[in-house]
Short mmCIF file of C-alpha atoms and ligand atoms in Angstrom, two decimals:
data_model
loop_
_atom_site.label_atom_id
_atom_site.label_comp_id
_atom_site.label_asym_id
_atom_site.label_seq_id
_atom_site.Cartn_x
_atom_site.Cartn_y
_atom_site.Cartn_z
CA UNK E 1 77.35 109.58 88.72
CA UNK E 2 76.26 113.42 88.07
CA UNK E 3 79.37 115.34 89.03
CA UNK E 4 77.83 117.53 92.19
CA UNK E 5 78.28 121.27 92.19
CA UNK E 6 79.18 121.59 95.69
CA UNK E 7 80.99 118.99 97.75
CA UNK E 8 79.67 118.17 101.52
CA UNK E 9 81.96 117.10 103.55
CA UNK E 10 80.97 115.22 107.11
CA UNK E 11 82.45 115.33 110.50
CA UNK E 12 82.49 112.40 112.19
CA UNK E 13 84.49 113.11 115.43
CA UNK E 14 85.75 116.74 116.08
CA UNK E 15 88.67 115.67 118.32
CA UNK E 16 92.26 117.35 118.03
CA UNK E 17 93.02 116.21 114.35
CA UNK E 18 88.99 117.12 113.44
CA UNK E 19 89.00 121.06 114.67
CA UNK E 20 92.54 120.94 113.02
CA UNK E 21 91.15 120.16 109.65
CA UNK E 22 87.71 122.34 110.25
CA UNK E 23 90.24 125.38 111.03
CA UNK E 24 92.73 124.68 108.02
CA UNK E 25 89.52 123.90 105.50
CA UNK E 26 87.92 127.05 106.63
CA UNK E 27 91.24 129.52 106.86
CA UNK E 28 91.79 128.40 103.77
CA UNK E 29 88.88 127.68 101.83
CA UNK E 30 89.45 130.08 99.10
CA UNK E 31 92.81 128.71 98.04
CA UNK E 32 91.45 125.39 98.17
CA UNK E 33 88.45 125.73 96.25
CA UNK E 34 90.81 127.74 93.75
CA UNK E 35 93.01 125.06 93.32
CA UNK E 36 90.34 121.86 92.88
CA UNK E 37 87.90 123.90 91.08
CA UNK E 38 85.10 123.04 93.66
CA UNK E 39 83.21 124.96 96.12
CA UNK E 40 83.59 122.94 99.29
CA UNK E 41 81.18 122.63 102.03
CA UNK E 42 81.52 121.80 105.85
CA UNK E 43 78.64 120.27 105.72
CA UNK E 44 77.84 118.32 109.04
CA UNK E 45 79.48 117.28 112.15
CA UNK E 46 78.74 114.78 114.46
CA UNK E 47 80.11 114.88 117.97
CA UNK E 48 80.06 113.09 121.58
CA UNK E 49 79.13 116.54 123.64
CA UNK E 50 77.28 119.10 120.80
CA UNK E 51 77.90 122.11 123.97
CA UNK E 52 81.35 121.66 124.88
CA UNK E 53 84.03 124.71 124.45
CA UNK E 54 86.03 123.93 121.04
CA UNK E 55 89.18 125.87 119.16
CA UNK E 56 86.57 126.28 116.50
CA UNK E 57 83.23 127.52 116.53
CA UNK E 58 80.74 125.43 114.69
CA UNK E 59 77.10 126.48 113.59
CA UNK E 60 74.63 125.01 115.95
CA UNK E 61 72.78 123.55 113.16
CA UNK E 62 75.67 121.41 111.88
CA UNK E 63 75.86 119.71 114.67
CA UNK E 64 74.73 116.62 115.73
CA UNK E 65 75.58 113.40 117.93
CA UNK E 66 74.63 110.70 115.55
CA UNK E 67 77.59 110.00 113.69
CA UNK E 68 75.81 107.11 111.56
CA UNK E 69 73.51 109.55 110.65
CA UNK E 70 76.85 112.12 109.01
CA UNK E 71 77.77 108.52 107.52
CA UNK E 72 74.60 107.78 105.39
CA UNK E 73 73.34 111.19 105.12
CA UNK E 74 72.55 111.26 101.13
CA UNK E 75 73.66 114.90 101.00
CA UNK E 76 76.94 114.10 102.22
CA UNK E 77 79.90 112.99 99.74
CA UNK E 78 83.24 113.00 102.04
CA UNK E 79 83.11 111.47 105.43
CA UNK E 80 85.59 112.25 107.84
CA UNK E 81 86.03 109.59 110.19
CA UNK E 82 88.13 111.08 113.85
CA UNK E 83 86.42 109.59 116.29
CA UNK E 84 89.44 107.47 116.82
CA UNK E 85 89.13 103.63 117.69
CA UNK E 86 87.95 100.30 116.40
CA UNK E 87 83.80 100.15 117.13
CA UNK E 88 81.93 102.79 116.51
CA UNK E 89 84.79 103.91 113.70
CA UNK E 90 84.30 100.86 112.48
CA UNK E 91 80.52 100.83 112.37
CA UNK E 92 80.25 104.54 110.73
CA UNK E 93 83.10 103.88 108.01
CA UNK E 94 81.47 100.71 107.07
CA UNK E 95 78.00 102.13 106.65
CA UNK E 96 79.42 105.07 104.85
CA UNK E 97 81.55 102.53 102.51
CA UNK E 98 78.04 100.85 101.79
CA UNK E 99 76.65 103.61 100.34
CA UNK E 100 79.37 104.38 97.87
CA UNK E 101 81.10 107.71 99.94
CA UNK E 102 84.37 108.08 99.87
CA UNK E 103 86.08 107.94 103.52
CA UNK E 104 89.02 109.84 104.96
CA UNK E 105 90.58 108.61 107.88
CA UNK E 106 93.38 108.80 110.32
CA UNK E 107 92.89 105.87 112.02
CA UNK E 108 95.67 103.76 112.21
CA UNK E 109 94.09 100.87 114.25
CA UNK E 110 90.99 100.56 112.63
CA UNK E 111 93.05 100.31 109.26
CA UNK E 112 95.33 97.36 110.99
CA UNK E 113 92.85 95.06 112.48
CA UNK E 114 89.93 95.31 109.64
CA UNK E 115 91.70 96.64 106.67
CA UNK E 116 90.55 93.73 104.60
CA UNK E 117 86.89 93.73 106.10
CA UNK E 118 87.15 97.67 104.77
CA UNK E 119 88.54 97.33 101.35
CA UNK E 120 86.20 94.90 100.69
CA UNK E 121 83.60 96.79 102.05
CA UNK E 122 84.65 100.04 99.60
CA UNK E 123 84.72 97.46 96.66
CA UNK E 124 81.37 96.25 97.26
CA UNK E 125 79.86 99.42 97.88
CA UNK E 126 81.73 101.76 95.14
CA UNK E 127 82.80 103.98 97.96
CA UNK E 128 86.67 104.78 98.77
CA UNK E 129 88.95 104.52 101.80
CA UNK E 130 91.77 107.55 101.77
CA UNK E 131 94.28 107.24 105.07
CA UNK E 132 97.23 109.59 104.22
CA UNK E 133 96.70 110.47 108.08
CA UNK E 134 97.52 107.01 109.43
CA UNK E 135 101.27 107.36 109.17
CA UNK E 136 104.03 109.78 109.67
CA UNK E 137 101.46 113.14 110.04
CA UNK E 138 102.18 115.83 107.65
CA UNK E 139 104.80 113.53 105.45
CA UNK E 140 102.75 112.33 102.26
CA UNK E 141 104.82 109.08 102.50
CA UNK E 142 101.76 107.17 101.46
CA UNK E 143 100.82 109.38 98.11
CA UNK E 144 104.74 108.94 97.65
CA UNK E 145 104.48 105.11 98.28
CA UNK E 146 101.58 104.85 96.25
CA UNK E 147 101.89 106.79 93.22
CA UNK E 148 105.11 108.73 93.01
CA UNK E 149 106.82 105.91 93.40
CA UNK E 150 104.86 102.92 91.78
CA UNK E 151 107.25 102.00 89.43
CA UNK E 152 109.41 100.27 92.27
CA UNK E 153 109.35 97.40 94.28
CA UNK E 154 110.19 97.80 97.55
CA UNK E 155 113.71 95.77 99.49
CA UNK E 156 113.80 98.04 102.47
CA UNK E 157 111.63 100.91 104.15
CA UNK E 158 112.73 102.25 107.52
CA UNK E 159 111.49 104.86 109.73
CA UNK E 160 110.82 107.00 112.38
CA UNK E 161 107.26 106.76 112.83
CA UNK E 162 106.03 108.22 116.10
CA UNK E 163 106.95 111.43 117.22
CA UNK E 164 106.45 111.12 121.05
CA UNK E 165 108.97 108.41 121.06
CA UNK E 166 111.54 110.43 118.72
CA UNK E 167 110.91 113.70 121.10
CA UNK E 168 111.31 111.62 124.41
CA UNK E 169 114.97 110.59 122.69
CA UNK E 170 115.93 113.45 121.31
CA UNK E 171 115.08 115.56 125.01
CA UNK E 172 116.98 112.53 126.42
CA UNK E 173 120.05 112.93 124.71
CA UNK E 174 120.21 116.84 124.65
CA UNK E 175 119.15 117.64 127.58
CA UNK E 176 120.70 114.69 129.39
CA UNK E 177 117.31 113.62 131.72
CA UNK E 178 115.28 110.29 132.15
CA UNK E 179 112.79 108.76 130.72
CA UNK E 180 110.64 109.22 133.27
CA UNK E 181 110.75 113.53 133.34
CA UNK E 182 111.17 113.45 128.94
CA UNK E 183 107.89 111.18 129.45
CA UNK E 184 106.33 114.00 131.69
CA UNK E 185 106.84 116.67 128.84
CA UNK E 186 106.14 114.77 125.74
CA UNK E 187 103.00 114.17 127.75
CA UNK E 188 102.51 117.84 128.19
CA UNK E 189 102.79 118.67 125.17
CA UNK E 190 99.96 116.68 123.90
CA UNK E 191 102.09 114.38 121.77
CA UNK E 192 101.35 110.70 122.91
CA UNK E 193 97.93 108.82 122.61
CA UNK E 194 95.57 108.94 125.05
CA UNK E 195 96.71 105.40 126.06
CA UNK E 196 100.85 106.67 125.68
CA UNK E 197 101.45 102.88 126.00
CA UNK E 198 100.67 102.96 122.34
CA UNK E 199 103.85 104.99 121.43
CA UNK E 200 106.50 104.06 124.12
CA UNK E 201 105.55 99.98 123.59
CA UNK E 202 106.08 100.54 120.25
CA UNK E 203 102.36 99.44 118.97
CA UNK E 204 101.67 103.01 117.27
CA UNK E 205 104.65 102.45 115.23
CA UNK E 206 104.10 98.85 114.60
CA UNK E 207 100.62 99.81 113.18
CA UNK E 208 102.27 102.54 111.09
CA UNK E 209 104.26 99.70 109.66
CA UNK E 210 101.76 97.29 109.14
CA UNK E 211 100.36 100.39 106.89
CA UNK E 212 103.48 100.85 105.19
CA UNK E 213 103.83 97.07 104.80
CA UNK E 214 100.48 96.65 103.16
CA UNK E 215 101.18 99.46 100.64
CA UNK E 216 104.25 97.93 99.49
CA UNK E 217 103.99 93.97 99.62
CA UNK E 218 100.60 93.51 99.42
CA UNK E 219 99.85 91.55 102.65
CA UNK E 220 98.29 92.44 106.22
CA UNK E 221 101.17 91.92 108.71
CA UNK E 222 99.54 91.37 112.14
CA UNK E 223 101.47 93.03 115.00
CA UNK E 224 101.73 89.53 116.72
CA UNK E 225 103.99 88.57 113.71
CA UNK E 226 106.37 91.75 113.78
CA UNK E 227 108.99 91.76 116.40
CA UNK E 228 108.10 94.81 118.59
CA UNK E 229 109.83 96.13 121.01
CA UNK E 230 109.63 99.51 122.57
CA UNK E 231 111.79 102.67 124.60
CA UNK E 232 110.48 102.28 128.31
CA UNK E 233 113.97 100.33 129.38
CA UNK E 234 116.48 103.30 127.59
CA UNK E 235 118.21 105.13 130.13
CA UNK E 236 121.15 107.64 130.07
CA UNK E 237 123.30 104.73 130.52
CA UNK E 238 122.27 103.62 126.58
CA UNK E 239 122.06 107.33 125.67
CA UNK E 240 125.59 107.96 126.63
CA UNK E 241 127.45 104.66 125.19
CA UNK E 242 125.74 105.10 121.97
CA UNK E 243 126.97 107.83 121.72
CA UNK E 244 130.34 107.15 122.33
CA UNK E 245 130.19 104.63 120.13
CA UNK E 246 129.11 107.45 117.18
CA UNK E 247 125.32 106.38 117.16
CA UNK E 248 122.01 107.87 118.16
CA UNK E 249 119.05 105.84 119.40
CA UNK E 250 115.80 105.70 117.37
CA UNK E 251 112.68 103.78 117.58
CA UNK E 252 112.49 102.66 113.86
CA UNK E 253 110.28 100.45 112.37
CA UNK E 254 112.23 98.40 109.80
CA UNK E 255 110.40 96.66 106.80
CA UNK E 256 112.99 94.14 104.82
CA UNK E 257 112.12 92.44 101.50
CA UNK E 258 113.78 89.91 100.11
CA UNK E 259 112.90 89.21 96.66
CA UNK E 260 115.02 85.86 95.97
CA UNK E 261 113.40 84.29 98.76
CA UNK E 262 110.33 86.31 98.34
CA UNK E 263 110.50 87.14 102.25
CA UNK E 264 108.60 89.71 104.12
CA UNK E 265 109.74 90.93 107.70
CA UNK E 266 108.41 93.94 109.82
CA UNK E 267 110.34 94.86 112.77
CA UNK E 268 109.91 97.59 115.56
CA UNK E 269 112.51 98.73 117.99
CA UNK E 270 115.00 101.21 119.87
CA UNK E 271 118.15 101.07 116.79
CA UNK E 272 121.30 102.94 116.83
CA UNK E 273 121.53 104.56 114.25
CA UNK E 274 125.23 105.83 112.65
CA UNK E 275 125.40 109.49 113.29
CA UNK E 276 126.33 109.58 109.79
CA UNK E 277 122.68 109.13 108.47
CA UNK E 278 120.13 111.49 107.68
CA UNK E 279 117.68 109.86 109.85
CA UNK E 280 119.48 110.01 112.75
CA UNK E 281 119.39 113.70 112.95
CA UNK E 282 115.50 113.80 112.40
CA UNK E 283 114.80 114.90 115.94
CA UNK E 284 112.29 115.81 118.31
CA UNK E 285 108.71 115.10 116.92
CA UNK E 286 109.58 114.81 113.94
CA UNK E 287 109.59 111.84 111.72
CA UNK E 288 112.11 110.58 109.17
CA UNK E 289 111.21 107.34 106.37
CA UNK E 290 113.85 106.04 103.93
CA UNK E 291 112.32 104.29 100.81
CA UNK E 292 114.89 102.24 99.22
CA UNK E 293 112.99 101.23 95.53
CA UNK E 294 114.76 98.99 93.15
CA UNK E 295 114.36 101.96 90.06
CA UNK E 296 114.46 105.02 92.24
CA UNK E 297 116.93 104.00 94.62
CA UNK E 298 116.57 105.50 98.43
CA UNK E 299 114.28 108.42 99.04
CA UNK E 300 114.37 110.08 102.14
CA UNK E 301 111.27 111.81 104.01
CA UNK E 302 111.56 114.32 106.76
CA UNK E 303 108.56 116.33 108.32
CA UNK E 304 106.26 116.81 112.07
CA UNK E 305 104.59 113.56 112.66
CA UNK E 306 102.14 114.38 115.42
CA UNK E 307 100.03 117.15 116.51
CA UNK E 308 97.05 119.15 115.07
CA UNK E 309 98.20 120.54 112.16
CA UNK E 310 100.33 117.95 110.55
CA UNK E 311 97.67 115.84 110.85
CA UNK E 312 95.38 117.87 109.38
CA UNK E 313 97.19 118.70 106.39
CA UNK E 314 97.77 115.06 105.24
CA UNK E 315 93.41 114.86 106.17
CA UNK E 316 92.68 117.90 103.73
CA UNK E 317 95.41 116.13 101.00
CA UNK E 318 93.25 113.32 101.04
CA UNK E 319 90.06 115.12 101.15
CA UNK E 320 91.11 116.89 97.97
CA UNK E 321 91.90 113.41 96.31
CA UNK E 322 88.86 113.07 97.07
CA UNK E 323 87.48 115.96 95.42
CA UNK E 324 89.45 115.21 92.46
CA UNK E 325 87.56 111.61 92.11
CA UNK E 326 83.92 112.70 92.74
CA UNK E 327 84.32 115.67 90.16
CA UNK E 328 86.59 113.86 87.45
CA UNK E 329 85.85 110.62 87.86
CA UNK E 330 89.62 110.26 88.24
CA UNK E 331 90.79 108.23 91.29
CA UNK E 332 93.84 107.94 92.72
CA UNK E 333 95.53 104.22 92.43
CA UNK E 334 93.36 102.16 94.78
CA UNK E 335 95.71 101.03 97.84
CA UNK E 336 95.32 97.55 97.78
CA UNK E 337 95.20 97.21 94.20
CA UNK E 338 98.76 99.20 94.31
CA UNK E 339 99.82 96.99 97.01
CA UNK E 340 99.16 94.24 94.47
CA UNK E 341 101.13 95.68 91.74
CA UNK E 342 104.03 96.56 94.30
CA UNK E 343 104.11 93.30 95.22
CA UNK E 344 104.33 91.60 91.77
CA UNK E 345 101.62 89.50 92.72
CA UNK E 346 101.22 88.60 96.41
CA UNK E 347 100.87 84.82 96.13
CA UNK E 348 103.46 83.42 97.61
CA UNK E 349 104.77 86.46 100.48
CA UNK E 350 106.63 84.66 103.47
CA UNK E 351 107.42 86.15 106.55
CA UNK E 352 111.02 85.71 107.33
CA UNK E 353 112.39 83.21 110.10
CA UNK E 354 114.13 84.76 112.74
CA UNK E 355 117.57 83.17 111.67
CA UNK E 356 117.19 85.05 108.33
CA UNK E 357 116.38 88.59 110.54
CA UNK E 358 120.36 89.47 110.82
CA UNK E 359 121.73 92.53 112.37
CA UNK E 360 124.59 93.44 115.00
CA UNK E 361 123.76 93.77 118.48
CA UNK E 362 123.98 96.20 121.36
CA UNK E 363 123.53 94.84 125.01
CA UNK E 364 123.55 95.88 128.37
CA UNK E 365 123.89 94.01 131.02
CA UNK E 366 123.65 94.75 134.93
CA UNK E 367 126.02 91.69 136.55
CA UNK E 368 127.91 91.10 139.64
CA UNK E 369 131.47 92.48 139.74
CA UNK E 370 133.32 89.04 140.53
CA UNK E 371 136.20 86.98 138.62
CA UNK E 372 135.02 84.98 135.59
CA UNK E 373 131.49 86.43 135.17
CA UNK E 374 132.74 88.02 132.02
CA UNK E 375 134.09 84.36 131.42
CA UNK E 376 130.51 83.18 131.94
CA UNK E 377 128.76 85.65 129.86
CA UNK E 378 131.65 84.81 126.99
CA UNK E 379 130.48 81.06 127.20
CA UNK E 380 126.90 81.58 126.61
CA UNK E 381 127.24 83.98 123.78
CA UNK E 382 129.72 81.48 122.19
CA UNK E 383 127.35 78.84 122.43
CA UNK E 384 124.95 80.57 120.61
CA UNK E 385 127.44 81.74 118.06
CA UNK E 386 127.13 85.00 118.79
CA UNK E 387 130.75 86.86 118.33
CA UNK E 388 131.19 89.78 120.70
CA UNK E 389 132.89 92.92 118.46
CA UNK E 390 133.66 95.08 121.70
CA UNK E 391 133.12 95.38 125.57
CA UNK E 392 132.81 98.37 128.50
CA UNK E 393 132.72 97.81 131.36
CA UNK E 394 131.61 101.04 134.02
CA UNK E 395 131.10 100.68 138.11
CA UNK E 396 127.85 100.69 139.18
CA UNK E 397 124.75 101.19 141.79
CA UNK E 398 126.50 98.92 144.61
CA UNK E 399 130.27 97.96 145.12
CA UNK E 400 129.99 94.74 143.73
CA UNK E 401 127.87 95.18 140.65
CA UNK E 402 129.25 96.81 137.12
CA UNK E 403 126.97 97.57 134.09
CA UNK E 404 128.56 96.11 130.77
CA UNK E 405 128.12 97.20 127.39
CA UNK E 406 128.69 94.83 124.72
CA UNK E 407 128.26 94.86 121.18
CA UNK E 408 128.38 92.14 118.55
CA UNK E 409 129.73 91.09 115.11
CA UNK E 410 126.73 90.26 112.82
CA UNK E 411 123.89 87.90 114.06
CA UNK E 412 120.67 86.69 113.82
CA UNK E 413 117.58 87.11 115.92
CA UNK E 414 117.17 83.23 116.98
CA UNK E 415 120.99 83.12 118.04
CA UNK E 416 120.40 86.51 120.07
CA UNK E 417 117.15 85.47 121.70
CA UNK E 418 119.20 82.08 122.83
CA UNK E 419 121.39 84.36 123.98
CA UNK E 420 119.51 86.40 125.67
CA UNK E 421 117.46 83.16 127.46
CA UNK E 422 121.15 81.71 128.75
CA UNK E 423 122.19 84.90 129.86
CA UNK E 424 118.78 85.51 132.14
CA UNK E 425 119.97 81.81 133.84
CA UNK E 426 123.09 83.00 135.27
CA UNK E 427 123.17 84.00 138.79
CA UNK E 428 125.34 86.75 138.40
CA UNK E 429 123.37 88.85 135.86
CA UNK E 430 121.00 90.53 138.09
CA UNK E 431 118.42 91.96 135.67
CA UNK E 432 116.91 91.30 131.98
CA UNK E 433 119.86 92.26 129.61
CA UNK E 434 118.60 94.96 127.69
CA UNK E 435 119.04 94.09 123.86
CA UNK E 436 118.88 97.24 120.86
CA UNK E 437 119.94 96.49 117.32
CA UNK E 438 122.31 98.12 115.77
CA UNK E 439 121.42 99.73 111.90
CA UNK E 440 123.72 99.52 109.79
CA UNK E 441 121.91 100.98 107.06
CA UNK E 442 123.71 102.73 103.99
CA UNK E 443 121.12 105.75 103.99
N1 HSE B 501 101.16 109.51 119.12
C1 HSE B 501 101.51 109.58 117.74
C2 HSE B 501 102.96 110.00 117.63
C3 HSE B 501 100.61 110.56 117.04
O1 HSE B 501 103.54 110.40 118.65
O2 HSE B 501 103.54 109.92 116.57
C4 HSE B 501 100.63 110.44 115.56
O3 HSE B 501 100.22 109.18 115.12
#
């Protein structure tokens, strides 16, 4: 391939994350063509509504609403993909993949349900799929994952991963108000998905993970085999206990490797974290990722991991990885060939049973205030083997009701989902027992 003299780039989507990195690649063209030794063009964009108002002001004549034709214009070498969801996305990073372009993406969902269909597609072609954008914003966590840090196999990667969840926590705990109102303002602030059932479900993170999993084991982990569980049932009730009990609650996605049994397991939910860790004073919309390696021992990552400009600046990393490739010929380790490496081979990854998933447990439960219902509770945990480590027990809505927080010694995930089953049957628990885990992590 004749190295070109000028690089096009093409716009495909010109959303939020898309005027980001128009602004930031304009603004700072000079320093960026300085630095990659490239003059840099903006070359096309493609969007829904050409005459809508935008942050940025785009030629007329760039503009267009055909994003296949941005994605198999000849002239163009980078394609942008923002547009954001799984069909048309899907459609215009394909085509572009087909004819040997090199794609830059921030598409998290697009990445989990057809990764496979999309490296293939890049193989087949000769084209490229870059997607520092998918996880954790401005953090490079997967140019760390992937190159700085290739030398390692991975036992344990945990994080905070969406920063609407970690501000509506964080607001929660400071500022002492509910879910509901820190909802309202992360909202405002233009922080959660369109759909914010995405972040507070936990799905956006779980995706993020699947991302992070694929990097380091080798293997697709579909969400329906993660355990995902998301913030919607924290109140100040949780807020408050955790804290007395010297923890902070995080929605963490949790990625545990065991290499004897050569065991994979990918895990989303509310965790309280020991105040005592630098993760659990990553607040606000920020996200946090600890890397524990087996030759570089545990890295920690801090940085914004939502909004415009975070976003933009792991786009324009990857667009000058890009650059680097179509002018030296000199690409960055493929991802899933990485993954492969990482792995040690992937034949042979199992995903974890449940028994093996071990952690101890917070739980709140909303019971009756009568003699022996603490008895009752007792029983069922016992009969799941579940050993309780401590117990509070605080008046409640009505006279005869009490809300009681328990924790427990080590356990397992079957044992605590048996649990949680015989505690739904008894009459005097009057709503779902709400369950977090409790991280005991050494960094
Ligand atoms: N809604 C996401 C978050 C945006 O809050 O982290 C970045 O993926």
């Amino acid at each position: 391939m004749s190295k070109p003299s000028v690089i096009n780039i093409g716009f495909c989507g010109l959303g939020t994350v898309g005027q980001g990195v128009w602004k930031h690649l304009s603004g700072n063209r000079a320093l960026l063509e300085a630095r990659l030794g490239s003059k840099l063009e903006l070359y096309r964009v493609a969007v829904r509504h050409p005459a809508k108002a935008r942050g940025v002001k785009i030629p007329a004549g760039k503009l267009t609403t055909d994003p296949l034709a941005v994605a198999t214009d000849p002239a163009v070498h980078i394609v942008c993909e923002l547009i954001g969801g799984t069909t048309l996305a899907r459609d215009v990073t394909l085509a572009a993949l087909a004819q040997g372009k090199i794609v830059v993406s921030a598409n998290k969902a697009l990445l989990c349900g057809f990764g496979a269909e999309i490296f293939a597609a890049a193989r087949k072609g000769g084209g490229h799929y870059f997607f520092e954008a998918s996880v954790a914003g401005g953090i490079p966590i997967i140019k760390a994952l992937r190159e700085g840090l290739i030398a390692n196999r991975f036992g344990r990667i945990y994080g905070i991963l969406n920063g609407t969840c970690n501000y509506i926590l964080t607001r929660m705990e400071r500022e002492g108000i509910s879910y509901a109102d820190a909802l309202a303002e992360a909202k405002r602030l233009g922080y959660a998905e369109a759909d914010e059932s995405l972040d507070v479900q936990g799905w956006d993170t779980a995706h993020k993970a699947a991302i992070l999993a694929f990097l380091a084991h080798g293997v697709w982990v579909k969400t329906d085999q993660m355990l995902v569980e998301g913030i919607t049932r924290i109140t100040q009730t949780d807020i408050v206990h955790a804290a007395q009990l010297g923890y902070g609650i995080k929605l963490l996605a949790v990625i545990t490797r065991n290499f004897e049994t050569n065991q994979l397991f990918v895990r989303v939910h509310p965790t309280l974290l020991p105040r005592r860790l630098v993760l659990a004073s990553v607040d606000g919309v920020f996200n946090g990722i600890a890397v524990t390696g087996d030759v570089a021992g545990t890295t920690l990552y801090i940085g914004c991991g939502a909004g415009q400009d975070a976003t933009a600046s792991a786009v324009i990393g990857d667009i000058a990885d890009a650059v680097t490739l179509l002018t030296s010929g000199k690409s960055v380790v493929v991802p899933d060939e990485a993954a492969a490496i990482h792995a040690g081979g992937r034949q042979g990854v199992q995903l974890a049973p449940l028994e093996s998933v071990g952690s101890r447990y917070y739980l709140r439960l909303e019971v009756r205030d009568q003699p022996g219902v603490l008895a009752q509770i007792a029983t069922v945990m016992a009969r799941n083997r579940v050993s309780i480590e401590s117990v509070i027990q605080r008046g409640n809505r009505g006279p005869e009701t009490a809300t009681l927080i328990l924790t427990t010694h080590q356990s397992n995930e079957q044992a605590i989902r048996a649990t949680l089953a015989g505690l739904a049957q008894l009459d005097s628990v009057l709503e779902a027992p709400l369950l977090l885990r409790i991280g005991d992590f050494d960094e």
